[in-house]
Amino acid sequence: AQSVTQLDSQVPVFEEAPVELRCNYSSSVSVYLFWYVQYPNQGLQLLLKYLSGSTLVKGINGFEAEFNKSQTSFHLRKPSVHISDTAEYFCAVTPRGEKLTFGTGTRLTIIP
Amino acid sequence: KAGVTQTPRYLIKTRGQQVTLSCSPISGHRSVSWYQQTPGQGLQFLFEYFSETQRNKGNFPGRFSGRQFSNSRSEMNVSTLELGDSALYLCASSPGGQANYGYTFGSGTRLTVV
């Protein structure tokens, strides 16, 4: 079985500062990794995904993530955040085509 | 290209009643998955349908059921509602049932059981 740990439930960041949201996973098989964002009263929007190849993945809205197999991590980063980035962020894994297993989410709050 | 459409957006039901939620996937997508989101349990997988067949099922009681029609639209049904069923129910579609495409989620149905 797979599991996902998002270590930080809440992350406050000043506007225009960099941010890193941490995600660690556990799996006995190879997995695909995803980051989703959820704005208030909305569904989940895919930010980026890692399937194979380059370990640095670029996504929408200036976000990127780095897959580290030895650390079993897939941390999400943005060099400069904006007020509009205020949302909840979910890391998810799947063992190649099966159901998504989500982390508990990290609430990102941008401080003006 | 239209996204994933879930209806209704909001629903209030009484304990003991049953409810049916609907999901229309992106045109051409054949896989539909359902997730329950609650503050306490987070996002939990309910089931997945592909070409009208249930392929995967999560750890939910039999009161939760679903189906998929030939046009890939899906419905989920919850019978004998309990207060704990109050949640945001999210539907996601993907082209061929493989998560490597990245599921596209709908806006969800907010179910409140009173």
mmCIF file of C-alpha atoms in Angstrom:
data_model
loop_
_atom_site.group_PDB
_atom_site.id
_atom_site.type_symbol
_atom_site.label_atom_id
_atom_site.label_comp_id
_atom_site.label_asym_id
_atom_site.label_seq_id
_atom_site.Cartn_x
_atom_site.Cartn_y
_atom_site.Cartn_z
ATOM 1 C CA ALA A 1 0.000 0.000 0.000
ATOM 2 C CA GLN A 2 1.022 3.590 -0.537
ATOM 3 C CA SER A 3 0.977 6.502 1.868
ATOM 4 C CA VAL A 4 1.669 10.202 1.593
ATOM 5 C CA THR A 5 2.829 12.526 4.357
ATOM 6 C CA GLN A 6 2.537 16.271 4.103
ATOM 7 C CA LEU A 7 4.457 17.422 7.124
ATOM 8 C CA ASP A 8 3.069 20.946 7.307
ATOM 9 C CA SER A 9 -0.662 21.423 7.731
ATOM 10 C CA GLN A 10 -0.354 25.204 7.443
ATOM 11 C CA VAL A 11 2.324 27.397 5.885
ATOM 12 C CA PRO A 12 2.174 31.210 6.166
ATOM 13 C CA VAL A 13 4.412 33.090 3.744
ATOM 14 C CA PHE A 14 4.905 36.755 2.978
ATOM 15 C CA GLU A 15 3.941 37.910 -0.482
ATOM 16 C CA GLU A 16 6.827 37.688 -3.004
ATOM 17 C CA ALA A 17 8.779 35.343 -0.705
ATOM 18 C CA PRO A 18 9.728 31.796 -1.784
ATOM 19 C CA VAL A 19 7.842 28.773 -0.489
ATOM 20 C CA GLU A 20 8.412 25.043 -0.227
ATOM 21 C CA LEU A 21 5.629 22.594 0.590
ATOM 22 C CA ARG A 22 6.928 19.237 1.671
ATOM 23 C CA CYS A 23 5.693 15.829 0.594
ATOM 24 C CA ASN A 24 7.091 12.424 1.474
ATOM 25 C CA TYR A 25 5.674 9.141 0.274
ATOM 26 C CA SER A 26 5.978 5.470 1.043
ATOM 27 C CA SER A 27 5.554 2.704 -1.518
ATOM 28 C CA SER A 28 6.998 -0.711 -2.237
ATOM 29 C CA VAL A 29 6.561 -0.188 -5.985
ATOM 30 C CA SER A 30 7.273 2.613 -8.424
ATOM 31 C CA VAL A 31 4.729 5.392 -8.326
ATOM 32 C CA TYR A 32 3.586 8.422 -10.214
ATOM 33 C CA LEU A 33 3.476 11.635 -8.166
ATOM 34 C CA PHE A 34 1.160 14.628 -8.389
ATOM 35 C CA TRP A 35 0.488 17.982 -6.807
ATOM 36 C CA TYR A 36 -3.036 19.384 -6.858
ATOM 37 C CA VAL A 37 -4.343 22.756 -5.673
ATOM 38 C CA GLN A 38 -7.795 23.414 -4.255
ATOM 39 C CA TYR A 39 -9.212 26.921 -4.063
ATOM 40 C CA PRO A 40 -12.150 27.607 -1.722
ATOM 41 C CA ASN A 41 -15.381 25.939 -2.801
ATOM 42 C CA GLN A 42 -13.747 24.361 -5.824
ATOM 43 C CA GLY A 43 -12.483 20.983 -6.958
ATOM 44 C CA LEU A 44 -8.866 19.954 -7.393
ATOM 45 C CA GLN A 45 -6.688 21.390 -10.135
ATOM 46 C CA LEU A 46 -3.575 19.581 -11.321
ATOM 47 C CA LEU A 47 -0.427 21.656 -10.765
ATOM 48 C CA LEU A 48 2.152 19.190 -12.013
ATOM 49 C CA LYS A 49 3.025 15.504 -12.209
ATOM 50 C CA TYR A 50 6.065 13.266 -12.247
ATOM 51 C CA LEU A 51 5.870 10.112 -14.330
ATOM 52 C CA SER A 52 9.488 9.448 -15.278
ATOM 53 C CA GLY A 53 12.559 11.164 -16.695
ATOM 54 C CA SER A 54 13.841 14.489 -15.405
ATOM 55 C CA THR A 55 13.426 14.750 -11.678
ATOM 56 C CA LEU A 56 12.649 18.470 -11.859
ATOM 57 C CA VAL A 57 9.085 19.016 -12.993
ATOM 58 C CA LYS A 58 7.627 22.374 -13.931
ATOM 59 C CA GLY A 59 3.945 23.048 -13.573
ATOM 60 C CA ILE A 60 1.390 25.787 -13.915
ATOM 61 C CA ASN A 61 1.389 29.137 -12.097
ATOM 62 C CA GLY A 62 5.178 29.117 -11.669
ATOM 63 C CA PHE A 63 5.314 26.033 -9.442
ATOM 64 C CA GLU A 64 7.890 23.290 -9.744
ATOM 65 C CA ALA A 65 8.659 20.096 -7.845
ATOM 66 C CA GLU A 66 11.651 17.831 -7.508
ATOM 67 C CA PHE A 67 11.418 14.073 -7.255
ATOM 68 C CA ASN A 68 14.023 12.574 -4.936
ATOM 69 C CA LYS A 69 13.899 8.798 -5.019
ATOM 70 C CA SER A 70 16.432 8.224 -2.247
ATOM 71 C CA GLN A 71 14.563 10.573 0.088
ATOM 72 C CA THR A 72 11.143 9.426 -1.229
ATOM 73 C CA SER A 73 10.166 13.075 -1.466
ATOM 74 C CA PHE A 74 8.382 15.292 -3.946
ATOM 75 C CA HIS A 75 8.555 18.823 -2.545
ATOM 76 C CA LEU A 76 6.712 21.672 -4.248
ATOM 77 C CA ARG A 77 8.401 25.054 -4.655
ATOM 78 C CA LYS A 78 7.679 28.523 -5.950
ATOM 79 C CA PRO A 79 10.316 31.289 -5.983
ATOM 80 C CA SER A 80 7.881 34.155 -5.382
ATOM 81 C CA VAL A 81 4.306 33.747 -4.166
ATOM 82 C CA HIS A 82 1.295 35.951 -4.793
ATOM 83 C CA ILE A 83 -1.918 36.534 -2.916
ATOM 84 C CA SER A 84 -3.689 34.411 -5.516
ATOM 85 C CA ASP A 85 -1.660 31.369 -4.423
ATOM 86 C CA THR A 86 -3.656 31.192 -1.196
ATOM 87 C CA ALA A 87 -5.195 27.716 -1.335
ATOM 88 C CA GLU A 88 -4.839 24.164 -0.083
ATOM 89 C CA TYR A 89 -2.248 21.979 -1.767
ATOM 90 C CA PHE A 90 -2.404 18.202 -1.966
ATOM 91 C CA CYS A 91 0.323 15.748 -2.839
ATOM 92 C CA ALA A 92 -0.825 12.428 -4.306
ATOM 93 C CA VAL A 93 0.688 9.154 -5.493
ATOM 94 C CA THR A 94 -0.506 6.236 -7.560
ATOM 95 C CA PRO A 95 1.211 2.936 -8.367
ATOM 96 C CA ARG A 96 0.880 3.378 -12.091
ATOM 97 C CA GLY A 97 -2.726 3.585 -12.982
ATOM 98 C CA GLU A 98 -4.507 2.701 -9.784
ATOM 99 C CA LYS A 99 -6.340 4.993 -7.438
ATOM 100 C CA LEU A 100 -4.788 8.189 -6.153
ATOM 101 C CA THR A 101 -3.696 8.273 -2.528
ATOM 102 C CA PHE A 102 -3.663 11.816 -1.176
ATOM 103 C CA GLY A 103 -1.807 13.513 1.632
ATOM 104 C CA THR A 104 -3.729 15.477 4.244
ATOM 105 C CA GLY A 105 -3.050 18.781 2.526
ATOM 106 C CA THR A 106 -1.114 21.956 3.293
ATOM 107 C CA ARG A 107 -2.953 25.235 3.646
ATOM 108 C CA LEU A 108 -0.834 27.998 2.133
ATOM 109 C CA THR A 109 -1.613 31.481 3.427
ATOM 110 C CA ILE A 110 -0.002 34.486 1.786
ATOM 111 C CA ILE A 111 0.603 37.473 4.053
ATOM 112 C CA PRO A 112 0.453 40.852 2.266
ATOM 113 C CA LYS B 1 -13.475 21.746 -24.186
ATOM 114 C CA ALA B 2 -15.973 21.349 -21.349
ATOM 115 C CA GLY B 3 -14.597 20.187 -18.034
ATOM 116 C CA VAL B 4 -15.969 17.671 -15.575
ATOM 117 C CA THR B 5 -19.519 18.575 -14.588
ATOM 118 C CA GLN B 6 -20.979 17.545 -11.269
ATOM 119 C CA THR B 7 -24.597 18.083 -10.314
ATOM 120 C CA PRO B 8 -26.000 19.280 -8.067
ATOM 121 C CA ARG B 9 -23.429 21.600 -6.479
ATOM 122 C CA TYR B 10 -25.150 21.620 -3.110
ATOM 123 C CA LEU B 11 -27.533 19.202 -1.472
ATOM 124 C CA ILE B 12 -29.199 18.995 1.922
ATOM 125 C CA LYS B 13 -30.703 15.695 2.985
ATOM 126 C CA THR B 14 -32.148 14.192 6.139
ATOM 127 C CA ARG B 15 -30.739 11.189 7.946
ATOM 128 C CA GLY B 16 -32.119 7.958 6.538
ATOM 129 C CA GLN B 17 -32.775 9.352 3.088
ATOM 130 C CA GLN B 18 -30.884 8.371 -0.006
ATOM 131 C CA VAL B 19 -29.109 10.588 -2.524
ATOM 132 C CA THR B 20 -27.838 10.339 -6.078
ATOM 133 C CA LEU B 21 -24.994 12.464 -7.387
ATOM 134 C CA SER B 22 -24.131 12.848 -11.044
ATOM 135 C CA CYS B 23 -20.849 13.313 -12.901
ATOM 136 C CA SER B 24 -20.309 13.998 -16.588
ATOM 137 C CA PRO B 25 -16.661 13.460 -17.557
ATOM 138 C CA ILE B 26 -14.704 15.292 -20.206
ATOM 139 C CA SER B 27 -15.823 14.247 -23.657
ATOM 140 C CA GLY B 28 -13.851 11.188 -24.752
ATOM 141 C CA HIS B 29 -12.787 10.227 -21.239
ATOM 142 C CA ARG B 30 -13.793 6.708 -20.279
ATOM 143 C CA SER B 31 -12.714 6.533 -16.651
ATOM 144 C CA VAL B 32 -14.568 8.156 -13.761
ATOM 145 C CA SER B 33 -13.461 8.056 -10.139
ATOM 146 C CA TRP B 34 -15.216 9.279 -7.022
ATOM 147 C CA TYR B 35 -13.624 10.690 -3.872
ATOM 148 C CA GLN B 36 -15.036 11.833 -0.568
ATOM 149 C CA GLN B 37 -13.463 14.841 1.116
ATOM 150 C CA THR B 38 -14.054 15.605 4.786
ATOM 151 C CA PRO B 39 -12.100 17.753 7.266
ATOM 152 C CA GLY B 40 -11.401 14.742 9.463
ATOM 153 C CA GLN B 41 -10.548 12.040 6.918
ATOM 154 C CA GLY B 42 -9.276 14.142 4.016
ATOM 155 C CA LEU B 43 -9.610 12.803 0.489
ATOM 156 C CA GLN B 44 -10.649 9.181 0.329
ATOM 157 C CA PHE B 45 -11.168 7.030 -2.748
ATOM 158 C CA LEU B 46 -14.655 5.611 -3.197
ATOM 159 C CA PHE B 47 -14.578 3.768 -6.513
ATOM 160 C CA GLU B 48 -13.547 3.929 -10.157
ATOM 161 C CA TYR B 49 -15.502 3.019 -13.247
ATOM 162 C CA PHE B 50 -14.051 2.322 -16.654
ATOM 163 C CA SER B 51 -16.183 1.415 -19.656
ATOM 164 C CA GLU B 52 -19.214 0.794 -17.416
ATOM 165 C CA THR B 53 -17.308 -1.617 -15.131
ATOM 166 C CA GLN B 54 -16.180 -0.962 -11.586
ATOM 167 C CA ARG B 55 -12.415 -1.430 -11.618
ATOM 168 C CA ASN B 56 -11.434 -0.360 -8.117
ATOM 169 C CA LYS B 57 -13.286 0.109 -4.881
ATOM 170 C CA GLY B 58 -12.291 1.898 -1.710
ATOM 171 C CA ASN B 59 -13.025 0.960 1.849
ATOM 172 C CA PHE B 60 -16.564 2.277 2.199
ATOM 173 C CA PRO B 61 -19.721 0.473 3.357
ATOM 174 C CA GLY B 62 -22.150 -1.008 0.880
ATOM 175 C CA ARG B 63 -24.442 2.009 1.310
ATOM 176 C CA PHE B 64 -22.153 3.707 -1.193
ATOM 177 C CA SER B 65 -22.628 2.504 -4.735
ATOM 178 C CA GLY B 66 -22.125 3.771 -8.224
ATOM 179 C CA ARG B 67 -22.575 3.056 -11.860
ATOM 180 C CA GLN B 68 -21.411 4.260 -15.228
ATOM 181 C CA PHE B 69 -23.480 4.595 -18.366
ATOM 182 C CA SER B 70 -22.514 3.907 -21.960
ATOM 183 C CA ASN B 71 -21.825 7.619 -22.516
ATOM 184 C CA SER B 72 -19.338 7.496 -19.583
ATOM 185 C CA ARG B 73 -21.521 9.600 -17.317
ATOM 186 C CA SER B 74 -21.474 8.271 -13.804
ATOM 187 C CA GLU B 75 -23.727 8.386 -10.787
ATOM 188 C CA MET B 76 -23.048 7.553 -7.199
ATOM 189 C CA ASN B 77 -25.728 6.696 -4.714
ATOM 190 C CA VAL B 78 -25.680 6.785 -0.946
ATOM 191 C CA SER B 79 -28.529 5.038 0.836
ATOM 192 C CA THR B 80 -29.652 5.422 4.440
ATOM 193 C CA LEU B 81 -27.727 8.627 4.927
ATOM 194 C CA GLU B 82 -25.843 9.228 8.167
ATOM 195 C CA LEU B 83 -24.601 12.523 9.606
ATOM 196 C CA GLY B 84 -21.045 11.384 8.894
ATOM 197 C CA ASP B 85 -21.779 11.252 5.162
ATOM 198 C CA SER B 86 -21.720 15.048 5.078
ATOM 199 C CA ALA B 87 -18.816 15.822 2.768
ATOM 200 C CA LEU B 88 -17.642 17.207 -0.518
ATOM 201 C CA TYR B 89 -17.919 14.488 -3.144
ATOM 202 C CA LEU B 90 -15.494 14.899 -6.009
ATOM 203 C CA CYS B 91 -15.581 13.210 -9.353
ATOM 204 C CA ALA B 92 -12.556 12.882 -11.606
ATOM 205 C CA SER B 93 -12.191 11.715 -15.174
ATOM 206 C CA SER B 94 -9.251 10.500 -17.195
ATOM 207 C CA PRO B 95 -8.935 9.329 -20.791
ATOM 208 C CA GLY B 96 -8.069 5.675 -20.427
ATOM 209 C CA GLY B 97 -8.254 4.995 -16.734
ATOM 210 C CA GLN B 98 -4.519 5.429 -16.289
ATOM 211 C CA ALA B 99 -3.537 8.024 -13.709
ATOM 212 C CA ASN B 100 -0.487 8.991 -15.697
ATOM 213 C CA TYR B 101 -2.741 11.350 -17.604
ATOM 214 C CA GLY B 102 -3.560 13.192 -14.398
ATOM 215 C CA TYR B 103 -7.150 13.069 -13.325
ATOM 216 C CA THR B 104 -9.308 16.125 -14.043
ATOM 217 C CA PHE B 105 -11.607 16.909 -11.152
ATOM 218 C CA GLY B 106 -15.027 18.499 -11.096
ATOM 219 C CA SER B 107 -16.061 21.217 -8.647
ATOM 220 C CA GLY B 108 -17.771 18.694 -6.424
ATOM 221 C CA THR B 109 -21.129 18.214 -4.768
ATOM 222 C CA ARG B 110 -21.376 19.486 -1.202
ATOM 223 C CA LEU B 111 -23.696 17.107 0.668
ATOM 224 C CA THR B 112 -25.024 18.102 4.060
ATOM 225 C CA VAL B 113 -26.939 15.522 6.091
ATOM 226 C CA VAL B 114 -29.124 16.924 8.887
#
